[in-house]
PDB file of C-alpha atoms and ligand atoms in Angstrom:
ATOM      1  CA  MET A  25     123.520 114.015 106.703  1.00 66.00           C
ATOM      2  CA  GLU A  26     124.040 114.412 102.532  1.00 84.00           C
ATOM      3  CA  ALA A  27     120.839 114.129 100.807  1.00 85.00           C
ATOM      4  CA  TYR A  28     121.555 110.425 100.384  1.00 83.00           C
ATOM      5  CA  GLU A  29     121.613 109.553 104.080  1.00 87.00           C
ATOM      6  CA  GLN A  30     118.069 111.780 105.153  1.00 89.00           C
ATOM      7  CA  GLN A  31     116.259 109.752 102.211  1.00 86.00           C
ATOM      8  CA  ARG A  32     117.285 106.170 103.291  1.00 86.00           C
ATOM      9  CA  LYS A  33     116.232 106.907 106.560  1.00 90.00           C
ATOM     10  CA  THR A  34     113.100 108.049 105.611  1.00 89.00           C
ATOM     11  CA  LEU A  35     112.272 104.609 103.685  1.00 89.00           C
ATOM     12  CA  GLU A  36     113.761 102.626 106.550  1.00 90.00           C
ATOM     13  CA  GLY A  37     111.444 104.552 109.068  1.00 93.00           C
ATOM     14  CA  THR A  38     108.336 104.385 106.869  1.00 91.00           C
ATOM     15  CA  ILE A  39     109.364 101.013 106.406  1.00 92.00           C
ATOM     16  CA  GLU A  40     109.614  99.670 110.161  1.00 91.00           C
ATOM     17  CA  ALA A  41     105.816 101.707 110.583  1.00 93.00           C
ATOM     18  CA  MET A  42     104.700  99.221 108.244  1.00 91.00           C
ATOM     19  CA  ALA A  43     106.008  96.162 109.723  1.00 91.00           C
ATOM     20  CA  ARG A  44     104.635  97.786 113.083  1.00 90.00           C
ATOM     21  CA  VAL A  45     100.709  97.546 111.149  1.00 89.00           C
ATOM     22  CA  VAL A  46     100.930  93.970 110.717  1.00 88.00           C
ATOM     23  CA  GLU A  47     102.597  93.111 113.742  1.00 88.00           C
ATOM     24  CA  THR A  48      99.492  95.171 115.749  1.00 87.00           C
ATOM     25  CA  ARG A  49      96.876  92.515 114.271  1.00 83.00           C
ATOM     26  CA  ASP A  50      98.980  89.693 114.865  1.00 81.00           C
ATOM     27  CA  PRO A  51     101.036  89.090 117.641  1.00 73.00           C
ATOM     28  CA  TYR A  52     102.680  86.137 116.479  1.00 75.00           C
ATOM     29  CA  THR A  53     104.139  88.285 113.441  1.00 76.00           C
ATOM     30  CA  ALA A  54     105.813  90.721 115.990  1.00 74.00           C
ATOM     31  CA  GLY A  55     109.003  89.771 116.224  1.00 90.00           C
ATOM     32  CA  HIS A  56     109.016  86.849 113.412  1.00 93.00           C
ATOM     33  CA  GLN A  57     109.765  89.728 110.499  1.00 94.00           C
ATOM     34  CA  ARG A  58     112.486  91.171 112.556  1.00 94.00           C
ATOM     35  CA  ARG A  59     114.230  88.299 113.639  1.00 95.00           C
ATOM     36  CA  ALA A  60     113.769  86.693 109.691  1.00 97.00           C
ATOM     37  CA  ALA A  61     114.924  89.557 108.093  1.00 97.00           C
ATOM     38  CA  GLN A  62     118.190  89.317 110.885  1.00 97.00           C
ATOM     39  CA  LEU A  63     119.082  85.599 109.866  1.00 98.00           C
ATOM     40  CA  GLY A  64     118.706  86.567 106.264  1.00 98.00           C
ATOM     41  CA  CYS A  65     120.980  89.611 106.977  1.00 98.00           C
ATOM     42  CA  ALA A  66     123.338  86.822 108.646  1.00 98.00           C
ATOM     43  CA  ILE A  67     122.561  84.237 105.852  1.00 98.00           C
ATOM     44  CA  ALA A  68     123.792  86.347 103.005  1.00 98.00           C
ATOM     45  CA  GLU A  69     126.413  87.935 104.950  1.00 98.00           C
ATOM     46  CA  ARG A  70     127.900  84.680 105.397  1.00 98.00           C
ATOM     47  CA  MET A  71     127.589  84.430 101.624  1.00 98.00           C
ATOM     48  CA  GLU A  72     129.234  87.549 100.816  1.00 98.00           C
ATOM     49  CA  ILE A  73     126.452  89.043  98.587  1.00 97.00           C
ATOM     50  CA  PRO A  74     126.711  92.191  97.982  1.00 97.00           C
ATOM     51  CA  GLU A  75     125.847  95.102 101.079  1.00 95.00           C
ATOM     52  CA  GLU A  76     123.501  96.790  99.016  1.00 94.00           C
ATOM     53  CA  GLU A  77     121.102  93.625  98.572  1.00 96.00           C
ATOM     54  CA  VAL A  78     122.088  92.712 101.998  1.00 97.00           C
ATOM     55  CA  ALA A  79     119.589  95.844 103.080  1.00 95.00           C
ATOM     56  CA  GLY A  80     117.667  94.861 100.267  1.00 96.00           C
ATOM     57  CA  ILE A  81     116.850  91.181 103.040  1.00 98.00           C
ATOM     58  CA  GLN A  82     116.789  93.071 105.756  1.00 96.00           C
ATOM     59  CA  MET A  83     114.240  96.105 104.615  1.00 96.00           C
ATOM     60  CA  ALA A  84     111.739  93.257 102.468  1.00 97.00           C
ATOM     61  CA  GLY A  85     112.277  90.790 106.192  1.00 97.00           C
ATOM     62  CA  PHE A  86     111.139  93.679 107.950  1.00 95.00           C
ATOM     63  CA  ILE A  87     107.547  93.402 106.437  1.00 96.00           C
ATOM     64  CA  HIS A  88     107.944  90.509 104.686  1.00 97.00           C
ATOM     65  CA  ASP A  89     104.116  88.973 106.266  1.00 95.00           C
ATOM     66  CA  LEU A  90     102.355  92.534 104.684  1.00 95.00           C
ATOM     67  CA  GLY A  91     100.329  91.012 102.362  1.00 95.00           C
ATOM     68  CA  LYS A  92      98.409  89.305 106.299  1.00 93.00           C
ATOM     69  CA  LEU A  93      96.789  92.681 106.930  1.00 92.00           C
ATOM     70  CA  ARG A  94      93.840  90.840 104.060  1.00 93.00           C
ATOM     71  CA  VAL A  95      93.482  88.065 106.844  1.00 93.00           C
ATOM     72  CA  PRO A  96      90.820  87.804 109.094  1.00 92.00           C
ATOM     73  CA  ALA A  97      92.550  88.028 112.385  1.00 87.00           C
ATOM     74  CA  ASP A  98      90.660  84.951 113.366  1.00 89.00           C
ATOM     75  CA  ILE A  99      92.115  82.972 110.715  1.00 91.00           C
ATOM     76  CA  LEU A 100      95.731  84.468 111.564  1.00 88.00           C
ATOM     77  CA  THR A 101      95.332  83.627 115.677  1.00 85.00           C
ATOM     78  CA  ASN A 102      92.894  80.223 115.663  1.00 85.00           C
ATOM     79  CA  PRO A 103      94.477  77.655 117.365  1.00 82.00           C
ATOM     80  CA  GLY A 104      93.117  75.037 115.219  1.00 86.00           C
ATOM     81  CA  ARG A 105      93.634  73.690 112.428  1.00 89.00           C
ATOM     82  CA  LEU A 106      93.305  75.359 109.233  1.00 91.00           C
ATOM     83  CA  SER A 107      90.276  74.201 106.718  1.00 95.00           C
ATOM     84  CA  ASP A 108      91.522  74.047 103.333  1.00 96.00           C
ATOM     85  CA  HIS A 109      89.786  77.489 102.266  1.00 96.00           C
ATOM     86  CA  GLU A 110      91.201  79.289 105.606  1.00 96.00           C
ATOM     87  CA  LEU A 111      94.739  78.352 103.969  1.00 95.00           C
ATOM     88  CA  GLY A 112      93.495  79.511 100.715  1.00 96.00           C
ATOM     89  CA  ILE A 113      92.663  83.051 102.375  1.00 96.00           C
ATOM     90  CA  ILE A 114      96.712  82.983 104.528  1.00 95.00           C
ATOM     91  CA  LYS A 115      98.726  82.341 100.296  1.00 97.00           C
ATOM     92  CA  THR A 116      96.892  84.859  99.398  1.00 97.00           C
ATOM     93  CA  HIS A 117      99.491  87.329 101.490  1.00 97.00           C
ATOM     94  CA  PRO A 118     102.361  87.769  99.050  1.00 98.00           C
ATOM     95  CA  GLN A 119     100.495  88.942  96.347  1.00 98.00           C
ATOM     96  CA  VAL A 120      98.295  91.691  98.736  1.00 97.00           C
ATOM     97  CA  ALA A 121     102.290  92.430 100.114  1.00 97.00           C
ATOM     98  CA  TYR A 122     102.903  92.716  96.774  1.00 98.00           C
ATOM     99  CA  ASP A 123     100.031  95.158  95.039  1.00 97.00           C
ATOM    100  CA  ILE A 124     100.743  97.099  97.834  1.00 95.00           C
ATOM    101  CA  LEU A 125     104.260  97.912  97.235  1.00 95.00           C
ATOM    102  CA  LYS A 126     104.498  97.434  93.887  1.00 96.00           C
ATOM    103  CA  ASP A 127     104.532 101.072  92.655  1.00 95.00           C
ATOM    104  CA  ILE A 128     106.704 102.185  95.452  1.00 90.00           C
ATOM    105  CA  ASP A 129     110.049 103.261  94.009  1.00 86.00           C
ATOM    106  CA  PHE A 130     112.232 101.587  96.787  1.00 86.00           C
ATOM    107  CA  THR A 131     116.222 100.935  95.814  1.00 87.00           C
ATOM    108  CA  TRP A 132     115.513  97.457  96.487  1.00 94.00           C
ATOM    109  CA  PRO A 133     113.015  95.238  94.808  1.00 96.00           C
ATOM    110  CA  LEU A 134     111.013  95.316  97.829  1.00 97.00           C
ATOM    111  CA  ALA A 135     107.772  93.779  96.136  1.00 97.00           C
ATOM    112  CA  ASP A 136     109.708  91.438  94.030  1.00 98.00           C
ATOM    113  CA  ILE A 137     110.972  89.424  97.269  1.00 98.00           C
ATOM    114  CA  VAL A 138     108.255  89.934  98.934  1.00 98.00           C
ATOM    115  CA  PHE A 139     106.053  88.665  96.844  1.00 98.00           C
ATOM    116  CA  GLN A 140     108.424  85.622  96.161  1.00 98.00           C
ATOM    117  CA  HIS A 141     109.609  84.206  99.814  1.00 98.00           C
ATOM    118  CA  HIS A 142     106.994  81.277  99.767  1.00 98.00           C
ATOM    119  CA  GLU A 143     108.681  79.772  96.464  1.00 98.00           C
ATOM    120  CA  ARG A 144     110.792  77.561  97.087  1.00 98.00           C
ATOM    121  CA  PHE A 145     113.805  76.113  94.907  1.00 98.00           C
ATOM    122  CA  ASP A 146     112.239  72.747  93.302  1.00 98.00           C
ATOM    123  CA  GLY A 147     108.978  74.959  92.272  1.00 98.00           C
ATOM    124  CA  SER A 148     107.101  73.619  94.427  1.00 98.00           C
ATOM    125  CA  GLY A 149     106.123  76.577  96.284  1.00 98.00           C
ATOM    126  CA  TYR A 150     103.198  79.573  95.442  1.00 98.00           C
ATOM    127  CA  PRO A 151     102.622  82.271  94.950  1.00 98.00           C
ATOM    128  CA  GLN A 152     103.338  81.070  91.088  1.00 98.00           C
ATOM    129  CA  GLY A 153     105.574  77.840  91.339  1.00 98.00           C
ATOM    130  CA  LEU A 154     109.114  79.857  90.296  1.00 98.00           C
ATOM    131  CA  ALA A 155     112.190  77.229  90.368  1.00 98.00           C
ATOM    132  CA  GLY A 156     115.553  77.997  90.772  1.00 98.00           C
ATOM    133  CA  GLU A 157     117.118  80.728  89.439  1.00 98.00           C
ATOM    134  CA  ASP A 158     113.729  82.226  88.215  1.00 98.00           C
ATOM    135  CA  ILE A 159     113.574  83.107  91.615  1.00 98.00           C
ATOM    136  CA  LEU A 160     115.588  86.358  92.900  1.00 98.00           C
ATOM    137  CA  ILE A 161     118.581  85.918  95.411  1.00 98.00           C
ATOM    138  CA  GLU A 162     117.135  88.121  98.574  1.00 98.00           C
ATOM    139  CA  ALA A 163     114.789  85.778  98.145  1.00 98.00           C
ATOM    140  CA  ARG A 164     116.124  82.313  98.160  1.00 98.00           C
ATOM    141  CA  ILE A 165     117.701  83.479 101.374  1.00 98.00           C
ATOM    142  CA  LEU A 166     114.555  85.068 103.040  1.00 98.00           C
ATOM    143  CA  GLY A 167     112.488  81.899 101.858  1.00 98.00           C
ATOM    144  CA  VAL A 168     114.974  79.903 104.332  1.00 98.00           C
ATOM    145  CA  ALA A 169     115.301  82.450 107.506  1.00 98.00           C
ATOM    146  CA  ASP A 170     111.374  82.636 107.244  1.00 98.00           C
ATOM    147  CA  VAL A 171     111.135  79.305 108.015  1.00 97.00           C
ATOM    148  CA  VAL A 172     113.201  78.675 110.660  1.00 97.00           C
ATOM    149  CA  GLU A 173     112.168  81.518 112.727  1.00 96.00           C
ATOM    150  CA  ALA A 174     109.160  80.375 112.512  1.00 94.00           C
ATOM    151  CA  MET A 175     109.865  76.480 113.058  1.00 94.00           C
ATOM    152  CA  ALA A 176     112.590  77.772 116.248  1.00 93.00           C
ATOM    153  CA  SER A 177     109.307  79.678 116.960  1.00 89.00           C
ATOM    154  CA  HIS A 178     105.428  79.694 119.177  1.00 82.00           C
ATOM    155  CA  ARG A 179     102.796  79.357 117.139  1.00 79.00           C
ATOM    156  CA  PRO A 180      99.155  79.989 117.684  1.00 74.00           C
ATOM    157  CA  TYR A 181      98.664  76.407 116.830  1.00 76.00           C
ATOM    158  CA  ARG A 182     101.688  74.666 118.119  1.00 82.00           C
ATOM    159  CA  PRO A 183     104.642  74.856 120.205  1.00 83.00           C
ATOM    160  CA  ALA A 184     108.049  75.907 119.467  1.00 86.00           C
ATOM    161  CA  LEU A 185     109.211  72.905 117.374  1.00 90.00           C
ATOM    162  CA  GLY A 186     113.041  74.178 118.133  1.00 91.00           C
ATOM    163  CA  ILE A 187     116.351  74.946 116.348  1.00 94.00           C
ATOM    164  CA  GLU A 188     117.089  71.817 115.936  1.00 95.00           C
ATOM    165  CA  THR A 189     114.213  70.562 114.133  1.00 96.00           C
ATOM    166  CA  ALA A 190     114.602  73.814 112.600  1.00 96.00           C
ATOM    167  CA  LEU A 191     118.287  73.078 110.984  1.00 97.00           C
ATOM    168  CA  ASP A 192     117.181  69.750 110.225  1.00 97.00           C
ATOM    169  CA  GLU A 193     114.186  70.851 107.840  1.00 97.00           C
ATOM    170  CA  ILE A 194     116.902  73.418 106.135  1.00 98.00           C
ATOM    171  CA  SER A 195     119.187  70.074 105.787  1.00 98.00           C
ATOM    172  CA  SER A 196     117.288  67.223 104.639  1.00 98.00           C
ATOM    173  CA  HIS A 197     115.535  69.647 101.847  1.00 98.00           C
ATOM    174  CA  LYS A 198     118.794  71.459 100.843  1.00 98.00           C
ATOM    175  CA  GLY A 199     118.990  71.602  97.163  1.00 98.00           C
ATOM    176  CA  THR A 200     115.294  70.656  96.754  1.00 98.00           C
ATOM    177  CA  ARG A 201     113.117  73.074  98.682  1.00 98.00           C
ATOM    178  CA  TYR A 202     115.556  75.259 100.171  1.00 98.00           C
ATOM    179  CA  ALA A 203     118.604  76.577  97.415  1.00 98.00           C
ATOM    180  CA  PRO A 204     121.468  74.816  98.044  1.00 98.00           C
ATOM    181  CA  GLU A 205     123.727  77.712  98.789  1.00 98.00           C
ATOM    182  CA  PRO A 206     121.056  79.729 101.590  1.00 98.00           C
ATOM    183  CA  ALA A 207     120.681  76.485 102.869  1.00 98.00           C
ATOM    184  CA  GLU A 208     124.252  76.017 103.715  1.00 98.00           C
ATOM    185  CA  ALA A 209     125.027  78.771 104.661  1.00 98.00           C
ATOM    186  CA  CYS A 210     122.068  79.097 107.637  1.00 98.00           C
ATOM    187  CA  LEU A 211     123.052  75.604 108.627  1.00 98.00           C
ATOM    188  CA  GLU A 212     126.900  77.086 108.869  1.00 98.00           C
ATOM    189  CA  VAL A 213     125.953  80.063 110.659  1.00 97.00           C
ATOM    190  CA  PHE A 214     124.327  78.089 113.387  1.00 97.00           C
ATOM    191  CA  ALA A 215     127.456  75.817 113.849  1.00 96.00           C
ATOM    192  CA  ASP A 216     129.064  78.939 114.116  1.00 90.00           C
ATOM    193  CA  GLY A 217     127.276  79.591 117.347  1.00 90.00           C
ATOM    194  CA  ARG A 218     127.529  82.795 117.361  1.00 88.00           C
ATOM    195  CA  PHE A 219     124.254  83.515 115.980  1.00 94.00           C
ATOM    196  CA  SER A 220     121.253  83.706 118.157  1.00 93.00           C
ATOM    197  CA  PHE A 221     117.587  85.388 117.471  1.00 94.00           C
ATOM    198  CA  GLU A 222     117.086  89.047 119.327  1.00 89.00           C
ATOM    199  CA  SER A 223     114.095  87.977 121.641  1.00 82.00           C
TER     200      SER A 223
HETATM  201 FE1  FE2 B  18     104.851  84.625 105.029  1.00 83.14          FE
END
């Protein structure tokens, strides 16, 4: 095996190990990161973005909620409504992950993608309130995939809303909350009928 390939395998293994660490604390993150990564890649491929960037979306997807490590487990698994204070703690997770990842020399801009996955195209997201193309394309794509997976799945505070509701959210806010091309590509991925989430 070539040195490059070997290095890449090691990197992927490290990222998967990090993913497993978050998932041991929050059973609802388990599977969510992997499935969001899977959908993010399908959207990216549909948009025909370069293969290397698709790989970056996959890796960032696997660990996008890494910062939840710093969120107390009882907040993550709270079945009730969260207070503003608790929501504020959850909203620190992109920054926490950024701080963990920023000095690691990955092939892809993983720290920034993860940092930006809750930014919204119209500037209504967090933590920086970035808008439009100031948000990395990888983060614009992962943001859509994250919302769809989260809405389609069961959460401690609500049953699954289902894929139809998730896709309604994307089509009603295409071009506002969600960047137009990733939103459109996401709708096409499902309209195609060939995509389904891994279990
Ligand atoms: Fe997140």
